[in-house]
Short mmCIF file of C-alpha atoms and ligand atoms in Angstrom, two decimals:
data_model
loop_
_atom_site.label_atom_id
_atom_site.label_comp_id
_atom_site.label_asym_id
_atom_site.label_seq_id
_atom_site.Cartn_x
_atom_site.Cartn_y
_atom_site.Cartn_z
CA UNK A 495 0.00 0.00 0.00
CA UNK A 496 1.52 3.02 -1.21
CA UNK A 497 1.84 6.15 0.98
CA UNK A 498 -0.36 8.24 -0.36
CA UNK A 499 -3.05 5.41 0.23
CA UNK A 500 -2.23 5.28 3.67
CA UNK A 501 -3.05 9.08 4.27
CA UNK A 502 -6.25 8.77 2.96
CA UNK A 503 -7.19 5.89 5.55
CA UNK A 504 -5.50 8.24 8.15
CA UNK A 505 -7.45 11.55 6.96
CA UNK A 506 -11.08 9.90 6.33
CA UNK A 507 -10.61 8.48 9.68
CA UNK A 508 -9.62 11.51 11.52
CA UNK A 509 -12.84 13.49 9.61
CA UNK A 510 -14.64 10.63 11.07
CA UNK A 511 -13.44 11.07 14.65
CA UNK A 512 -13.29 14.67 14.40
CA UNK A 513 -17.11 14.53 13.43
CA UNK A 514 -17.95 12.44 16.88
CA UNK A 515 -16.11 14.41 18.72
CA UNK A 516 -17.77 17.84 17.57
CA UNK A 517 -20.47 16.80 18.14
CA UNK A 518 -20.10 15.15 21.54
CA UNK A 519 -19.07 18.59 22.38
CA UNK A 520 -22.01 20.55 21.23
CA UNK A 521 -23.72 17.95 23.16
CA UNK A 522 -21.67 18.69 26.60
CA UNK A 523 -18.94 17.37 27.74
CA UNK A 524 -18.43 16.02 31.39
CA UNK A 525 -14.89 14.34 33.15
CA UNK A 526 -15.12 10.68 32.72
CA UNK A 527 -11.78 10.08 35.05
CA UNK A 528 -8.80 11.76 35.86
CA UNK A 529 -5.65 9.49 35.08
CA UNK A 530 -2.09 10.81 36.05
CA UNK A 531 -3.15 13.50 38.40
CA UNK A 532 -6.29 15.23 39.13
CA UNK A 533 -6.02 17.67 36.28
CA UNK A 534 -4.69 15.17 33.63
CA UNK A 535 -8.63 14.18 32.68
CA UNK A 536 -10.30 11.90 30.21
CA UNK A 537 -14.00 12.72 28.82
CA UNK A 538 -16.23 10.00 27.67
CA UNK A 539 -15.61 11.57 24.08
CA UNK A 540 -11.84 10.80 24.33
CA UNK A 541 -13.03 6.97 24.63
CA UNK A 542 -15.75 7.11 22.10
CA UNK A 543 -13.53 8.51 19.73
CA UNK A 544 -10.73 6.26 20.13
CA UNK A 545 -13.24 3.32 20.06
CA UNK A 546 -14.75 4.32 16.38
CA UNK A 547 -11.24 5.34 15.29
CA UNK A 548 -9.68 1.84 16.42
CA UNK A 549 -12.64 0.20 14.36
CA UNK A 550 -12.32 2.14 11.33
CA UNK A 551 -8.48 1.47 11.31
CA UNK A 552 -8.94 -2.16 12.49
CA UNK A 553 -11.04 -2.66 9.59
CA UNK A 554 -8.71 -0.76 6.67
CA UNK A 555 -5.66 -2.21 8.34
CA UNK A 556 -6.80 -5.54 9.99
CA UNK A 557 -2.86 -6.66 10.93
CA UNK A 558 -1.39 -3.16 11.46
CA UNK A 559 -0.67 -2.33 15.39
CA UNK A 560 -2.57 0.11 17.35
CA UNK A 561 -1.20 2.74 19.87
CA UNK A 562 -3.58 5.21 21.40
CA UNK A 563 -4.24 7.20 24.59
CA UNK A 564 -7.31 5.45 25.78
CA UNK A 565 -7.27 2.27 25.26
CA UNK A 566 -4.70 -1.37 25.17
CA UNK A 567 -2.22 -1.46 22.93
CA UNK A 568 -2.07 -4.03 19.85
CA UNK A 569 0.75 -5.55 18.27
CA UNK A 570 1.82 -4.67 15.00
CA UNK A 571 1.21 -8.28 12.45
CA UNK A 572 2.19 -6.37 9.11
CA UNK A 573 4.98 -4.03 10.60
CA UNK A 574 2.90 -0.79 10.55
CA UNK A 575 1.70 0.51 13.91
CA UNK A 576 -0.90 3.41 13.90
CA UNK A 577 -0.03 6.24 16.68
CA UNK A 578 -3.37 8.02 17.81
CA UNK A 579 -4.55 10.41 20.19
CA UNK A 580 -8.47 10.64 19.77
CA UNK A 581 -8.70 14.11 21.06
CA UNK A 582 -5.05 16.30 21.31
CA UNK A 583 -6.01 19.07 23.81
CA UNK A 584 -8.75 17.28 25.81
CA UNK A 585 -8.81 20.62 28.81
CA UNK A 586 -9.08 22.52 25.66
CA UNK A 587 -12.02 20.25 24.75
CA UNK A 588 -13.42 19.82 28.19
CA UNK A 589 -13.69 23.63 28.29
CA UNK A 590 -14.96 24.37 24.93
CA UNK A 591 -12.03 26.31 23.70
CA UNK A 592 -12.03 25.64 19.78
CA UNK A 593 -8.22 24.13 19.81
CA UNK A 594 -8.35 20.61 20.10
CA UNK A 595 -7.32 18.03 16.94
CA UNK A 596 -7.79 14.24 16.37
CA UNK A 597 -4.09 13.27 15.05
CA UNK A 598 -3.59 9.91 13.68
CA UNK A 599 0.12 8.99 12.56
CA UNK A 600 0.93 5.33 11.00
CA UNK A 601 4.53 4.25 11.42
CA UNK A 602 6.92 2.03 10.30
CA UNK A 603 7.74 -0.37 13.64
CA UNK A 604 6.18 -0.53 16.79
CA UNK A 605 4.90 2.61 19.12
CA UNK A 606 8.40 3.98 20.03
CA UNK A 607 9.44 7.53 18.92
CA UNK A 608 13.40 6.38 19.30
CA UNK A 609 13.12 4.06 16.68
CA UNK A 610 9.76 4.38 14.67
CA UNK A 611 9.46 5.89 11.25
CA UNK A 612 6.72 8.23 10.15
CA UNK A 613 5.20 7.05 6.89
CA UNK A 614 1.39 9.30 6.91
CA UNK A 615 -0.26 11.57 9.51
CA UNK A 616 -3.04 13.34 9.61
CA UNK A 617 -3.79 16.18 12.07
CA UNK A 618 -7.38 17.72 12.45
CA UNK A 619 -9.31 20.71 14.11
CA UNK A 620 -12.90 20.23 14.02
CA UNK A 621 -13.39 23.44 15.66
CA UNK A 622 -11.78 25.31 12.72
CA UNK A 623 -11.91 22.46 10.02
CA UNK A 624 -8.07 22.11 9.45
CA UNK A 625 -6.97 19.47 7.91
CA UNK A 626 -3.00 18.79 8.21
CA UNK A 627 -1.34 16.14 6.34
CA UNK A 628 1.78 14.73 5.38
CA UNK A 629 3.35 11.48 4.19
CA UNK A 630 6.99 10.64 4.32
CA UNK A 631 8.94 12.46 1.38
CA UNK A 632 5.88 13.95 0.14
CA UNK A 633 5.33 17.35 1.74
CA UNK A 634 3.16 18.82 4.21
CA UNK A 635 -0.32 20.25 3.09
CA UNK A 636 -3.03 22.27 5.07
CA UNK A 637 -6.68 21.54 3.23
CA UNK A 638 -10.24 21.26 4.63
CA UNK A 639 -12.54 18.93 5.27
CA UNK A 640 -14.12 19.45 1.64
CA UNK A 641 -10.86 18.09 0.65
CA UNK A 642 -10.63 21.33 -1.38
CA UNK A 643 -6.67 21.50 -2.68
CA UNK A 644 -4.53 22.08 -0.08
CA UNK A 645 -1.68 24.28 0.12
CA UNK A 646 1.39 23.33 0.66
CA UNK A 647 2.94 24.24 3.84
CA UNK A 648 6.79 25.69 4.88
CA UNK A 649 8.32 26.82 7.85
CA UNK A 650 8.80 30.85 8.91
CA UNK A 651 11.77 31.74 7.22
CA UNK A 652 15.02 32.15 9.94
CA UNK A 653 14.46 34.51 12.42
CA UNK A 654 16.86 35.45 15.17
CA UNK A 655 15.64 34.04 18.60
CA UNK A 656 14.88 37.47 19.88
CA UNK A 657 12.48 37.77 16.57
CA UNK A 658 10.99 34.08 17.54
CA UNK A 659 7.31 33.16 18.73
CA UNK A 660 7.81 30.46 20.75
CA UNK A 661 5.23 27.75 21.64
CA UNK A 662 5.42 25.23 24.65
CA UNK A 663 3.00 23.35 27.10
CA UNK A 664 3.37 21.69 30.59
CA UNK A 665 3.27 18.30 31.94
CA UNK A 666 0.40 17.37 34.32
CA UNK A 667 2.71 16.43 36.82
CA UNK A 668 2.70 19.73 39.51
CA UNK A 669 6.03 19.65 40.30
CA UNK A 670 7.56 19.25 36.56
CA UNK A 671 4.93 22.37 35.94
CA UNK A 672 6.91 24.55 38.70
CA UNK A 673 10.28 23.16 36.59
CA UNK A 674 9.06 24.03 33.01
CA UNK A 675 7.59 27.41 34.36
CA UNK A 676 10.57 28.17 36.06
CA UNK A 677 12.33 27.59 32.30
CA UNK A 678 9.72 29.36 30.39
CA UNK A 679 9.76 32.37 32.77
CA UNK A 680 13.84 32.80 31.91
CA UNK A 681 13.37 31.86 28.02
CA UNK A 682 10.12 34.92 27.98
CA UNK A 683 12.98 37.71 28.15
CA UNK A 684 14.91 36.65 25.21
CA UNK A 685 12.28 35.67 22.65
CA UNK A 686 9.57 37.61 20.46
CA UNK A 687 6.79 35.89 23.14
CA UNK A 688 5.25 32.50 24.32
CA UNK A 689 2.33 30.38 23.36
CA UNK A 690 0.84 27.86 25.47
CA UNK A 691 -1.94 26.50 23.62
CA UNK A 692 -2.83 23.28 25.17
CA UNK A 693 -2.63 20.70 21.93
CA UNK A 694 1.00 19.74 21.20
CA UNK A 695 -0.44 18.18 17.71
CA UNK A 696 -1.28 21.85 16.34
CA UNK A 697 1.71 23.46 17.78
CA UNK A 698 3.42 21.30 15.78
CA UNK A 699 1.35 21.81 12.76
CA UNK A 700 1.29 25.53 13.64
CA UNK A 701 5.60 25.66 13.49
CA UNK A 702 4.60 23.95 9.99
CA UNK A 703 2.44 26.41 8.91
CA UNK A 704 5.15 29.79 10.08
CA UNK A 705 2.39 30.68 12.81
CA UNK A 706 5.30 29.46 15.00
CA UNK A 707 8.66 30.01 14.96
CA UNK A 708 9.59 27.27 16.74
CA UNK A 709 7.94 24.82 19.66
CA UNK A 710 9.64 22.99 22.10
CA UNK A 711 8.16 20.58 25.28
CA UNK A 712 8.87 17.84 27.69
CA UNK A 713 6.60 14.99 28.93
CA UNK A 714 4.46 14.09 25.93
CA UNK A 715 2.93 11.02 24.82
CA UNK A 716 4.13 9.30 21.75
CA UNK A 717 0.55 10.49 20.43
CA UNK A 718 0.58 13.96 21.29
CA UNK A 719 3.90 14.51 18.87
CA UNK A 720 3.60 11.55 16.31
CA UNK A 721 1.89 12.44 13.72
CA UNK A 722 2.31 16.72 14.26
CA UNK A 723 5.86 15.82 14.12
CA UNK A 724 6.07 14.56 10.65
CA UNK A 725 4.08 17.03 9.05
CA UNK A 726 6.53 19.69 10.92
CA UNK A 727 9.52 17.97 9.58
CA UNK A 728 7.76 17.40 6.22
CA UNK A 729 7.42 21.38 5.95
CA UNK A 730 10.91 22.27 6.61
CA UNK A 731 11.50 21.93 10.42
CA UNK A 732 14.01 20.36 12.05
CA UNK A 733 12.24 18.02 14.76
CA UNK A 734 14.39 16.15 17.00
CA UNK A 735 15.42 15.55 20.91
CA UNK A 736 17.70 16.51 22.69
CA UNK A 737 21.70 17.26 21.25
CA UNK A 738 20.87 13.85 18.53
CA UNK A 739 18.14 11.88 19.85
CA UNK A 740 14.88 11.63 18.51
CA UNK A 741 11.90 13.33 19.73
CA UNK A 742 10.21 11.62 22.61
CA UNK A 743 8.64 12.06 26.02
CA UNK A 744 12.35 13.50 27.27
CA UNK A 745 11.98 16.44 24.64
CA UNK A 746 11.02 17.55 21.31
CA UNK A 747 12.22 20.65 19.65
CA UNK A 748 10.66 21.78 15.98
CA UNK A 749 11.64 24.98 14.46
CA UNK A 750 13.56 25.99 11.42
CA UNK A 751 17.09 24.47 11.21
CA UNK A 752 19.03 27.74 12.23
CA UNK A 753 16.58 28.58 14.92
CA UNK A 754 16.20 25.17 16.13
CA UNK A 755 20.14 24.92 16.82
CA UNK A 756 20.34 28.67 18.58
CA UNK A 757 16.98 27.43 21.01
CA UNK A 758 18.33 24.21 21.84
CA UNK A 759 21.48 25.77 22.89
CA UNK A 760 19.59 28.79 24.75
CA UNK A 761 17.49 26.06 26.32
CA UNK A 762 20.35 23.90 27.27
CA UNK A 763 21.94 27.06 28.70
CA UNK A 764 18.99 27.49 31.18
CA UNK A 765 18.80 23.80 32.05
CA UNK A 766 16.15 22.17 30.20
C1 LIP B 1215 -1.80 17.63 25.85
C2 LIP B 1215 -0.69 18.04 24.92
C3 LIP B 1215 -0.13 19.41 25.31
C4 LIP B 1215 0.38 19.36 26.72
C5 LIP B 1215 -0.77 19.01 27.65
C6 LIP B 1215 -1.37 17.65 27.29
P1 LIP B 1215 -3.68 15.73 25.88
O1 LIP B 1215 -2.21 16.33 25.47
O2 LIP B 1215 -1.18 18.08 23.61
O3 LIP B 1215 0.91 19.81 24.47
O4 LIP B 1215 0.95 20.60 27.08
O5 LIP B 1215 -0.32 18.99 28.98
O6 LIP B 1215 -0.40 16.65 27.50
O7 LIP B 1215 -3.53 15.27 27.29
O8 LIP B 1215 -4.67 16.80 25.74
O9 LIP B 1215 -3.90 14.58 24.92
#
């Protein structure tokens, strides 16, 4: 199965999601459980989602593995393991703020950032009716849901880092928080600004797409960065770890190359 028929199993499933979800939310949303800490919450729309997702895939892609937030993992019978996180930004979601995206990646190997390789992903808003997509080699594109032809995306051209908009988030974890806020709060001096905007899948998307300069967290899921990441790196970015390692729950940096070489460095400098 080519690449390109890959993405279109990843975007018509991420419409589909994206549809649930939407409206689950005009519905009214309500906390289903809280999982690592009391503010790390999943809504019985992160579930449901996942659950008609997994289907969908399960029955494009009967022997491909499944990774998601919400639910078990299964392995991988064909060697292709799809990365998803039903609803990226679920506070965002619980609160009705219109930044939330279904993001469905499918990768080469099994669910580990180190040593997987991004072959399709699909990132969508159904608040705004985004559509990001990218497949290994063959771009990055921003469309619709109308599948109207979508343009093709590039990074902000090189800025220096006191020029640079500069998005992050925060673990769940309290304590990291009071780390990575101590960071942010000497980083805020010597950039353009901050966004925190709750959905790591459209910050990537949004370095992508030149609304950010560069992005940079620690603590997130393999699903939160899988498929964002590729369509980043697809449009221009450099997306890695920390000094050479991959991106993963440790770190993940995406900006364009120069930038992304100066704010490591800064970042190292103030002990990330
Ligand atoms: C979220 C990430 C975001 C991070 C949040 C949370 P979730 O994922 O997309 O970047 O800052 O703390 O982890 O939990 O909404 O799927």
């Amino acid at each position: 199965m080519s690449f390109d028929d890959l993405l279109r199993i990843a975007r018509d499933t991420a419409l589909a999601g994206g549809e649930l979800a939407a409206r689950r939310r005009r519905e009214g949303v309500s906390v289903a459980a809280s999982k690592s800490s009391p503010v790390d919450i999943v809504t019985e729309a992160d579930r449901e989602t996942e659950a008609l997702i997994r289907a969908l895939l399960a029955d494009a892609r009967p022997d491909d593995g499944f990774y998601g937030e919400e639910s078990d993992a299964s392995e991988s019978a064909s060697g292709l393991t799809w990365i998803v996180d039903p609803i990226d930004g679920t506070v965002n979601f619980l609160y009705g703020f219109p930044h939330y995206a279904v993001s469905i990646a499918v990768v080469e190997g099994g669910p580990d950032p180190l040593v997987w390789r991004a072959l399709a992903a699909c990132v969508f808003n159904p608040a705004t009716g985004e559509v990001y997509t990218a497949t290994e080699g063959g771009g990055a594109y921003l469309g619709d849901a109308a599948a109207v032809t979508p343009a093709r995306l590039a990074v902000a051209p090189p800025v220096p880092i006191g020029q640079a908009l500069v998005g992050t988030g925060f673990a769940y974890d309290s304590d990291m928080r009071g780390v990575q806020g101590a960071l942010v709060a000497s980083l805020l001096p010597q950039v353009r600004d901050i966004r925190r905007m709750g959905t790591a899948s459209l910050d990537l998307c949004a370095v992508a797409a030149g609304r950010l300069n560069a992005y940079f967290e620690r603590t997130l899921s393999p699903w939160d960065h899988a498929a964002g990441a590729l369509i980043a790196r697809e449009a221009g970015a450099t997306v890695k770890g920390l000094r050479d390692a991959a991106p993963s729950r440790d770190f993940i940096l995406a900006a364009e190359p120069e930038l992304a070489r100066v704010l490591e460095a800064r970042l190292v400098e103030l002990g990330v």
